[in-house]
Every structure is written in structure tokens, then in C-alpha cells.
Tab-separated table of C-alpha atoms in Angstrom:
chain	number	residue	atom	x	y	z
A	209	MET	CA	44.358	-39.075	11.875
A	210	PRO	CA	41.448	-37.266	10.158
A	211	LYS	CA	40.969	-33.762	11.470
A	212	SER	CA	38.626	-30.869	10.823
A	213	GLY	CA	38.786	-27.282	11.991
A	214	THR	CA	35.066	-26.577	11.613
A	215	HIS	CA	31.899	-27.868	13.214
A	216	LYS	CA	30.274	-30.657	11.252
A	217	SER	CA	26.643	-31.716	10.922
A	218	GLN	CA	26.479	-35.507	11.064
A	219	HIS	CA	23.600	-37.912	10.400
A	220	TYR	CA	22.739	-40.294	13.219
A	221	VAL	CA	20.253	-42.075	10.930
A	222	PRO	CA	21.895	-42.388	7.489
A	223	LYS	CA	20.428	-40.754	4.385
A	224	SER	CA	21.005	-43.989	2.483
A	225	TYR	CA	18.860	-45.861	5.019
A	226	LEU	CA	16.025	-43.296	4.942
A	227	SER	CA	15.980	-43.168	1.147
A	228	ALA	CA	14.065	-46.465	1.100
A	229	TRP	CA	11.091	-44.571	2.577
A	230	CYS	CA	11.038	-41.793	-0.037
A	231	ASP	CA	7.601	-41.377	-1.583
A	232	PRO	CA	7.737	-43.298	-4.902
A	233	ASN	CA	5.206	-40.860	-6.367
A	234	THR	CA	7.586	-37.905	-6.090
A	235	PRO	CA	7.274	-35.900	-9.370
A	236	ALA	CA	10.294	-35.905	-11.654
A	237	GLY	CA	12.686	-33.088	-10.864
A	238	MET	CA	11.433	-32.743	-7.298
A	239	GLN	CA	13.652	-33.605	-4.348
A	240	PRO	CA	12.740	-37.033	-2.893
A	241	TYR	CA	11.078	-36.857	0.496
A	242	VAL	CA	9.674	-38.933	3.324
A	243	TRP	CA	6.830	-38.232	5.743
A	244	THR	CA	7.642	-37.722	9.417
A	245	PHE	CA	5.276	-37.837	12.399
A	246	ASP	CA	5.310	-37.217	16.106
A	247	PRO	CA	5.092	-40.699	17.732
A	248	ARG	CA	2.047	-39.461	19.664
A	249	GLY	CA	0.177	-38.624	16.473
A	250	GLY	CA	-0.679	-35.530	14.494
A	251	PRO	CA	-0.135	-34.258	10.956
A	252	GLY	CA	2.771	-35.416	8.820
A	253	ARG	CA	5.591	-33.300	7.436
A	254	LYS	CA	7.429	-33.690	4.140
A	255	ARG	CA	11.160	-33.900	4.793
A	256	ALA	CA	14.165	-34.593	2.602
A	257	PRO	CA	16.322	-37.414	4.068
A	258	LYS	CA	19.430	-35.249	3.884
A	259	LYS	CA	17.792	-32.763	6.274
A	260	LEU	CA	16.649	-35.354	8.804
A	261	PHE	CA	18.225	-36.648	12.017
A	262	THR	CA	21.434	-34.653	12.156
A	263	GLU	CA	23.391	-33.286	15.081
A	264	THR	CA	26.509	-31.195	15.156
A	265	ASP	CA	29.631	-33.223	15.929
A	266	ILE	CA	27.702	-36.177	17.365
A	267	TYR	CA	30.531	-38.532	16.344
A	268	THR	CA	33.405	-36.055	16.491
A	269	VAL	CA	36.136	-36.725	19.040
A	270	PHE	CA	37.694	-33.496	20.283
A	271	MET	CA	41.446	-33.723	20.662
A	272	PRO	CA	43.512	-31.950	23.358
A	273	ASP	CA	44.909	-29.528	20.758
A	274	GLY	CA	41.402	-28.461	19.711
A	275	SER	CA	41.328	-30.443	16.476
A	276	ARG	CA	38.495	-32.826	15.609
A	277	ASP	CA	39.009	-36.517	14.935
A	278	LEU	CA	36.365	-37.750	12.457
A	279	ARG	CA	37.365	-41.405	12.585
A	280	LEU	CA	34.012	-42.608	13.960
A	281	GLU	CA	32.082	-40.856	11.207
A	282	LEU	CA	34.330	-42.359	8.536
A	283	GLU	CA	33.902	-45.871	9.945
A	284	LEU	CA	30.103	-45.461	9.998
A	285	SER	CA	30.104	-44.227	6.402
A	286	LYS	CA	31.878	-47.442	5.363
A	287	LEU	CA	29.075	-49.504	6.923
A	288	GLU	CA	26.465	-47.490	5.029
A	289	LYS	CA	27.991	-48.114	1.614
A	290	GLY	CA	26.068	-50.618	-0.455
A	291	LEU	CA	22.910	-50.441	1.689
A	292	ILE	CA	20.703	-49.199	-1.166
A	293	THR	CA	22.076	-51.889	-3.493
A	294	LEU	CA	21.500	-54.570	-0.864
A	295	VAL	CA	17.829	-53.611	-0.531
A	296	LYS	CA	17.132	-53.249	-4.268
A	297	ASP	CA	19.191	-56.099	-5.691
A	298	PHE	CA	18.905	-58.708	-2.951
A	299	VAL	CA	16.222	-58.162	-0.307
A	300	ALA	CA	13.536	-56.814	-2.653
A	301	LYS	CA	14.070	-59.836	-4.922
A	302	HIS	CA	14.227	-62.295	-2.005
A	303	ARG	CA	17.706	-63.307	-3.087
A	304	GLN	CA	20.054	-64.941	-0.620
A	305	LEU	CA	22.564	-62.477	0.835
A	306	PRO	CA	26.217	-63.262	0.122
A	307	GLY	CA	28.161	-63.956	3.316
A	308	PRO	CA	30.129	-60.681	3.340
A	309	ARG	CA	26.985	-58.612	2.678
A	310	GLN	CA	25.062	-60.387	5.416
A	311	SER	CA	27.917	-59.846	7.879
A	312	ARG	CA	28.090	-56.171	6.891
A	313	LEU	CA	24.345	-55.828	7.420
A	314	VAL	CA	24.547	-57.313	10.926
A	315	GLU	CA	27.406	-54.948	11.724
A	316	PHE	CA	25.275	-52.040	10.456
A	317	ILE	CA	22.410	-53.106	12.771
A	318	ALA	CA	24.760	-53.412	15.748
A	319	ALA	CA	26.176	-49.941	15.096
A	320	MET	CA	22.750	-48.414	14.473
A	321	HIS	CA	21.592	-49.577	17.888
A	322	GLY	CA	24.220	-47.426	19.588
A	323	ARG	CA	24.610	-44.423	17.303
A	324	THR	CA	21.492	-42.369	18.091
A	325	PRO	CA	21.110	-39.483	20.572
A	326	GLN	CA	18.578	-41.598	22.455
A	327	ALA	CA	21.137	-44.374	23.012
A	328	ARG	CA	23.769	-41.808	23.943
A	329	GLU	CA	21.612	-40.110	26.572
A	330	ILE	CA	20.536	-43.422	28.116
A	331	GLN	CA	24.169	-44.474	28.439
A	332	ARG	CA	25.272	-41.034	29.620
A	333	THR	CA	22.680	-41.198	32.408
A	334	LEU	CA	24.050	-44.588	33.504
A	335	TRP	CA	27.633	-43.329	33.435
A	336	GLN	CA	26.691	-40.179	35.344
A	337	GLY	CA	25.002	-42.285	38.019
A	338	THR	CA	28.102	-44.467	38.355
A	339	LEU	CA	30.348	-41.406	38.595
A	340	ASP	CA	28.099	-39.713	41.164
A	341	ASP	CA	28.048	-42.861	43.319
A	342	ALA	CA	31.821	-43.274	43.114
A	343	GLU	CA	32.489	-39.629	43.993
A	344	ARG	CA	29.999	-39.799	46.870
A	345	GLN	CA	31.704	-42.915	48.256
A	346	GLU	CA	35.064	-41.174	47.885
A	347	ARG	CA	33.838	-38.174	49.877
A	348	GLU	CA	32.370	-40.403	52.575
A	349	LEU	CA	35.642	-42.352	52.800
A	350	LEU	CA	37.648	-39.145	53.111
A	351	ALA	CA	35.281	-37.853	55.792
A	352	SER	CA	35.523	-41.163	57.686
A	353	HIS	CA	39.322	-41.107	57.684
A	354	ALA	CA	39.334	-37.481	58.794
A	355	ALA	CA	36.928	-38.254	61.643
A	356	ASP	CA	39.172	-41.113	62.775
A	357	GLY	CA	42.140	-38.748	62.920
A	358	GLU	CA	43.878	-40.413	60.004
A	359	GLY	CA	43.965	-37.266	57.886
A	360	ALA	CA	42.487	-36.809	54.455
A	361	ALA	CA	44.817	-39.185	52.655
A	362	VAL	CA	43.184	-42.331	51.346
A	363	GLY	CA	45.262	-45.276	50.208
A	364	LEU	CA	44.674	-46.632	46.723
A	365	GLY	CA	43.610	-49.963	48.199
A	366	SER	CA	40.811	-48.233	50.118
A	367	ARG	CA	39.182	-46.670	47.074
A	368	SER	CA	36.087	-48.302	45.618
A	369	VAL	CA	36.940	-46.888	42.180
A	370	SER	CA	40.442	-45.977	41.053
A	371	GLU	CA	41.321	-42.477	39.906
A	372	MET	CA	41.963	-43.896	36.447
A	373	GLU	CA	38.445	-45.339	36.293
A	374	LEU	CA	36.981	-42.026	37.449
A	375	ASP	CA	38.948	-40.216	34.747
A	376	ILE	CA	37.613	-42.611	32.090
A	377	LEU	CA	34.045	-42.001	33.287
A	378	ARG	CA	34.537	-38.226	33.116
A	379	ARG	CA	35.950	-38.449	29.611
A	380	ALA	CA	33.087	-40.737	28.553
A	381	LEU	CA	30.577	-38.137	29.740
A	382	GLU	CA	32.361	-35.449	27.735
A	383	SER	CA	32.596	-37.546	24.549
A	384	PRO	CA	30.063	-40.382	24.934
A	385	MET	CA	30.058	-41.660	21.347
A	386	GLN	CA	33.808	-42.230	21.488
A	387	PHE	CA	33.174	-44.844	24.186
A	388	LEU	CA	29.610	-45.970	23.456
A	389	LEU	CA	29.685	-46.703	19.725
A	390	PRO	CA	32.742	-49.004	19.557
A	391	GLY	CA	31.512	-50.792	22.671
A	392	ALA	CA	27.985	-51.252	21.339
A	393	THR	CA	29.337	-52.726	18.129
A	394	VAL	CA	32.015	-54.937	19.672
A	395	ASP	CA	29.791	-56.187	22.504
A	396	GLY	CA	26.729	-56.923	20.365
A	397	LEU	CA	28.285	-58.093	17.117
A	398	PRO	CA	29.537	-61.574	18.134
A	399	MET	CA	26.112	-62.697	19.387
A	400	MET	CA	24.144	-60.943	16.621
A	401	SER	CA	26.333	-62.619	14.008
A	402	GLN	CA	25.285	-66.036	15.327
A	403	MET	CA	21.574	-65.270	15.579
A	404	THR	CA	19.027	-66.394	13.009
A	405	MET	CA	18.143	-63.680	10.477
A	406	THR	CA	14.528	-63.541	9.332
A	407	ILE	CA	13.351	-60.927	6.836
A	408	MET	CA	9.653	-60.133	7.159
A	409	CYS	CA	8.180	-59.247	3.774
A	410	SER	CA	4.965	-57.312	3.251
A	411	ASP	CA	3.063	-57.307	-0.043
A	412	GLU	CA	2.016	-53.719	0.626
A	413	PRO	CA	4.503	-50.997	1.678
A	414	GLY	CA	3.379	-50.822	5.297
A	415	PHE	CA	6.480	-50.806	7.520
A	416	ILE	CA	7.554	-47.569	9.188
A	417	THR	CA	10.847	-46.598	10.800
A	418	SER	CA	12.014	-43.942	13.250
A	419	ASP	CA	14.882	-41.854	14.568
A	420	SER	CA	15.790	-44.845	16.763
A	421	PRO	CA	15.135	-47.706	14.340
A	422	VAL	CA	16.703	-50.717	16.091
A	423	THR	CA	14.664	-52.246	18.905
A	424	TRP	CA	15.424	-55.041	21.363
A	425	LEU	CA	12.355	-56.753	22.779
A	426	ASP	CA	11.584	-60.068	24.424
A	427	PRO	CA	7.853	-60.678	23.819
A	428	THR	CA	7.928	-63.646	26.193
A	429	VAL	CA	8.409	-61.376	29.224
A	430	PRO	CA	5.153	-61.071	31.222
A	431	ARG	CA	3.468	-57.672	31.000
A	432	ASP	CA	3.768	-57.084	34.759
A	433	LYS	CA	7.575	-57.440	34.515
A	434	PHE	CA	8.067	-55.711	31.165
A	435	LEU	CA	9.105	-52.314	32.535
A	436	THR	CA	11.676	-53.762	34.962
A	437	HIS	CA	13.151	-56.383	32.640
A	438	LYS	CA	16.537	-55.509	31.132
A	439	SER	CA	16.782	-57.186	27.745
A	440	SER	CA	19.939	-59.102	26.862
A	441	LEU	CA	21.020	-60.838	23.677
A	442	LEU	CA	21.352	-63.969	25.791
A	443	ASP	CA	17.594	-64.011	26.482
A	444	ARG	CA	16.075	-66.917	24.576
A	445	GLY	CA	13.110	-64.817	23.489
A	446	ILE	CA	15.011	-61.657	22.493
A	447	GLU	CA	14.253	-60.149	19.085
A	448	VAL	CA	16.454	-57.470	17.519
A	449	VAL	CA	14.375	-55.722	14.889
A	450	MET	CA	15.213	-53.067	12.292
A	451	PRO	CA	12.880	-51.953	9.484
A	452	LEU	CA	14.795	-52.002	6.211
A	453	SER	CA	12.199	-50.621	3.786
A	454	PRO	CA	8.424	-50.105	3.678
A	455	ARG	CA	8.155	-53.739	2.546
A	456	HIS	CA	10.901	-55.373	4.620
A	457	THR	CA	11.871	-55.656	8.278
A	458	ILE	CA	14.844	-57.641	9.581
A	459	MET	CA	14.627	-59.661	12.772
A	460	LEU	CA	17.609	-61.295	14.516
A	461	HIS	CA	16.563	-63.965	17.008
A	462	HIS	CA	17.438	-67.303	18.584
A	463	PRO	CA	18.520	-70.017	17.982
A	464	VAL	CA	22.150	-69.029	17.665
A	465	THR	CA	24.793	-71.076	15.942
A	466	PRO	CA	28.472	-70.381	15.156
A	467	LEU	CA	27.880	-71.654	11.616
A	468	ASP	CA	26.925	-69.392	8.725
A	469	LYS	CA	23.276	-69.758	7.846
A	470	PRO	CA	21.120	-68.187	5.140
A	471	ALA	CA	18.589	-65.466	5.840
A	472	ARG	CA	14.967	-66.592	5.831
A	473	TYR	CA	12.290	-64.680	3.920
A	474	ILE	CA	8.817	-64.877	5.475
A	475	ARG	CA	5.611	-63.241	4.315
A	476	ALA	CA	4.338	-60.874	7.005
A	477	SER	CA	0.604	-60.721	7.609
A	478	ALA	CA	-1.129	-57.388	8.155
A	479	ALA	CA	-1.258	-58.206	11.886
A	480	THR	CA	2.498	-58.795	11.962
A	481	VAL	CA	3.197	-55.525	10.152
A	482	ALA	CA	0.966	-53.682	12.630
A	483	ALA	CA	2.659	-55.330	15.629
A	484	LEU	CA	6.156	-54.491	14.398
A	485	ASN	CA	5.111	-50.909	13.626
A	486	ARG	CA	3.803	-50.513	17.167
A	487	ARG	CA	7.180	-51.686	18.433
A	488	THR	CA	8.952	-49.156	16.214
A	489	ALA	CA	6.662	-46.358	17.363
A	490	TYR	CA	6.988	-47.271	21.036
A	491	TYR	CA	10.794	-47.057	20.988
A	492	ALA	CA	10.981	-43.968	18.748
A	493	ASP	CA	12.565	-40.884	20.250
A	494	GLN	CA	10.995	-37.895	18.516
A	495	ALA	CA	9.924	-38.934	15.022
A	496	LEU	CA	8.423	-41.738	12.959
A	497	VAL	CA	9.091	-42.064	9.229
A	498	SER	CA	6.692	-43.355	6.574
A	499	TRP	CA	6.656	-43.334	2.790
A	500	ARG	CA	3.177	-41.781	2.755
A	501	ASP	CA	1.146	-39.166	4.595
A	502	GLY	CA	-1.315	-40.086	7.326
A	503	PHE	CA	-0.669	-41.134	10.918
A	504	ASP	CA	-2.102	-44.574	11.624
A	505	PRO	CA	-3.565	-44.803	15.176
A	506	ASN	CA	-2.637	-48.512	15.119
A	507	TRP	CA	1.014	-47.488	15.384
A	508	ARG	CA	0.485	-46.680	19.047
A	509	ILE	CA	0.876	-49.336	21.724
A	510	MET	CA	-2.044	-47.933	23.695
A	511	PRO	CA	-5.382	-47.149	22.049
A	512	PRO	CA	-5.960	-43.476	21.127
A	513	ASP	CA	-7.173	-41.247	23.938
A	514	ARG	CA	-10.943	-41.183	24.130
A	515	PRO	CA	-12.619	-37.834	23.344
A	516	ALA	CA	-13.634	-35.789	26.355
A	517	GLY	CA	-16.954	-36.986	27.737
A	518	ALA	CA	-16.799	-40.299	25.886
């Protein structure tokens, strides 16, 4: 079992993924960089991919003896291998992806959806709510038995959640990635692997990405129900989207089929690029990434705020 005795800074968005957005005009001998922006707008910042989107021990599992199990990080690093080659040698040339590479790419997308701090905190909030409800019900049940003169003991059959389930929830809150990441990959991968893969291609390098690059969206959901709708891979209109480079964005969508099928390359219009960028910006956590400087107001879902007095 891999162990480490020191704290470790780990990338939740891989350097190899971000390298596709490095400014191609970077002078020789200068460290490659990307431009990052606040999703709400403002000036850009030059940042080296290796310094972006890291967190200490985000994937580390702490063992009872104090050691650190780095198994999750090692598994993620395996998924990242070959990503640069896939973009340069296959996607950029509109070549068909070999079966193993396509499967690896889908697995990368599934893992990316669950590996960010944003995904972790959303899931941690859900787990905390479940734990709070279970503990509240347990207290109420104990109080009810005590009031009935039955003492504080509660039979296992009376409990809404077993002690084992409560213990799992507590451990998940302490080490969320240990539970979230394998589940996100295992639960999403079978359906994603059967979805149609379309690669949107832009003549100009216009696609952006973010610190939470994979989005799930069903554009068929009415606007008045959008905020309350919980997207599922079973939804007929669901689209799983991940920008792959400034010129390419991958979309997984229905129909699904258990048979292997080739990826489709489609030319993306300027309107399509803008729409997908707005989606990326809307679901970003704290930062957008572009290959060039300059925040585009069209990245925002809502129009820019009007000047005072306008």
C-alpha cells in the first residue's frame, strides 16, 4: 500500500489537461502559462499549469496509524497518461479514437466530474444532511422510549439507520474523496460508456475551461424548472460536456447503445462555442481558464450588469 509521511500538494485539475490552454505565443525559454479569470469577470492572470488548482492531500486517505495512502492519486495519474498525445495525434487531426483510448477518455471524464473540491463539498453537504437527520431521529427515538418508561435502550430493529451506516457516513465526511471518487467513476462510467461521443471542433481557438470542467446539463428542461431539476444520465436530453482544448469540446449524449461506436467530429459555429463557454463559466467554481488574455462578457449566462444610472 503506497504511503507517505509528509503532506502532499495534489492537482484536482491535471497539469496535462491544462497544458492544452497554454498560450502558444509563449517566448522560447519562458515557462508555459495560461490565463485565469474570475467567473464574474475582471482582469486575467498569467499562471503556470503546475501552480494551478492544487490542494493539500485532497486525494490522500489517512490511515489509523497516521500514514497516508496515496492510492487514489496514483489511479488518477494513470488516467491522465496519454492525454496530451490523444489531443495532438488524434483529436486535433480528427482521427478516429482507438477503442482503448476512447474508453480511457470516457473514464477520465467520469473521474473528472467527481474529483474537484466543488464536487466534494456538494457531496459532503448531502452526507452531512443525511447524518444530521439520522442522528436527530435517533435522539427523538431515544427520548420517546424514555418517555414511555422503556429506558434508553433502542433495539436494532427500531433504528432508522444502523450504527454501521452512521459510522460510514462519519468516515465519508472525514475523508470524502475516498468514498466520492470511486463511486462517481463506477456509477457514471457504465452509462457514459454507452453514450454517443461528439467532438465539437472550432476553427478558431475559442473554447475555455475551468476549475470544474465537466458539466451535466439537460437543455430540454424548461427554464422555470431548471433550478429544481436534478440531472441524471438517464435523462434523454442530458449532455455531459468537457472542454478538451481551445479548439475542441467533448459532449456525451443520448442515444445510448451497448455497442462500440466511433466518435463524431462536428464543426462548431461561433454561436455553439459561445453557448458551451457560458455553460463552462456558469458551473465554474472559482476560476476560468483561457489560452489568451481578455475576459469575454459573452461567457456569462446573464448579461453584464448595467452601469449605475443606465
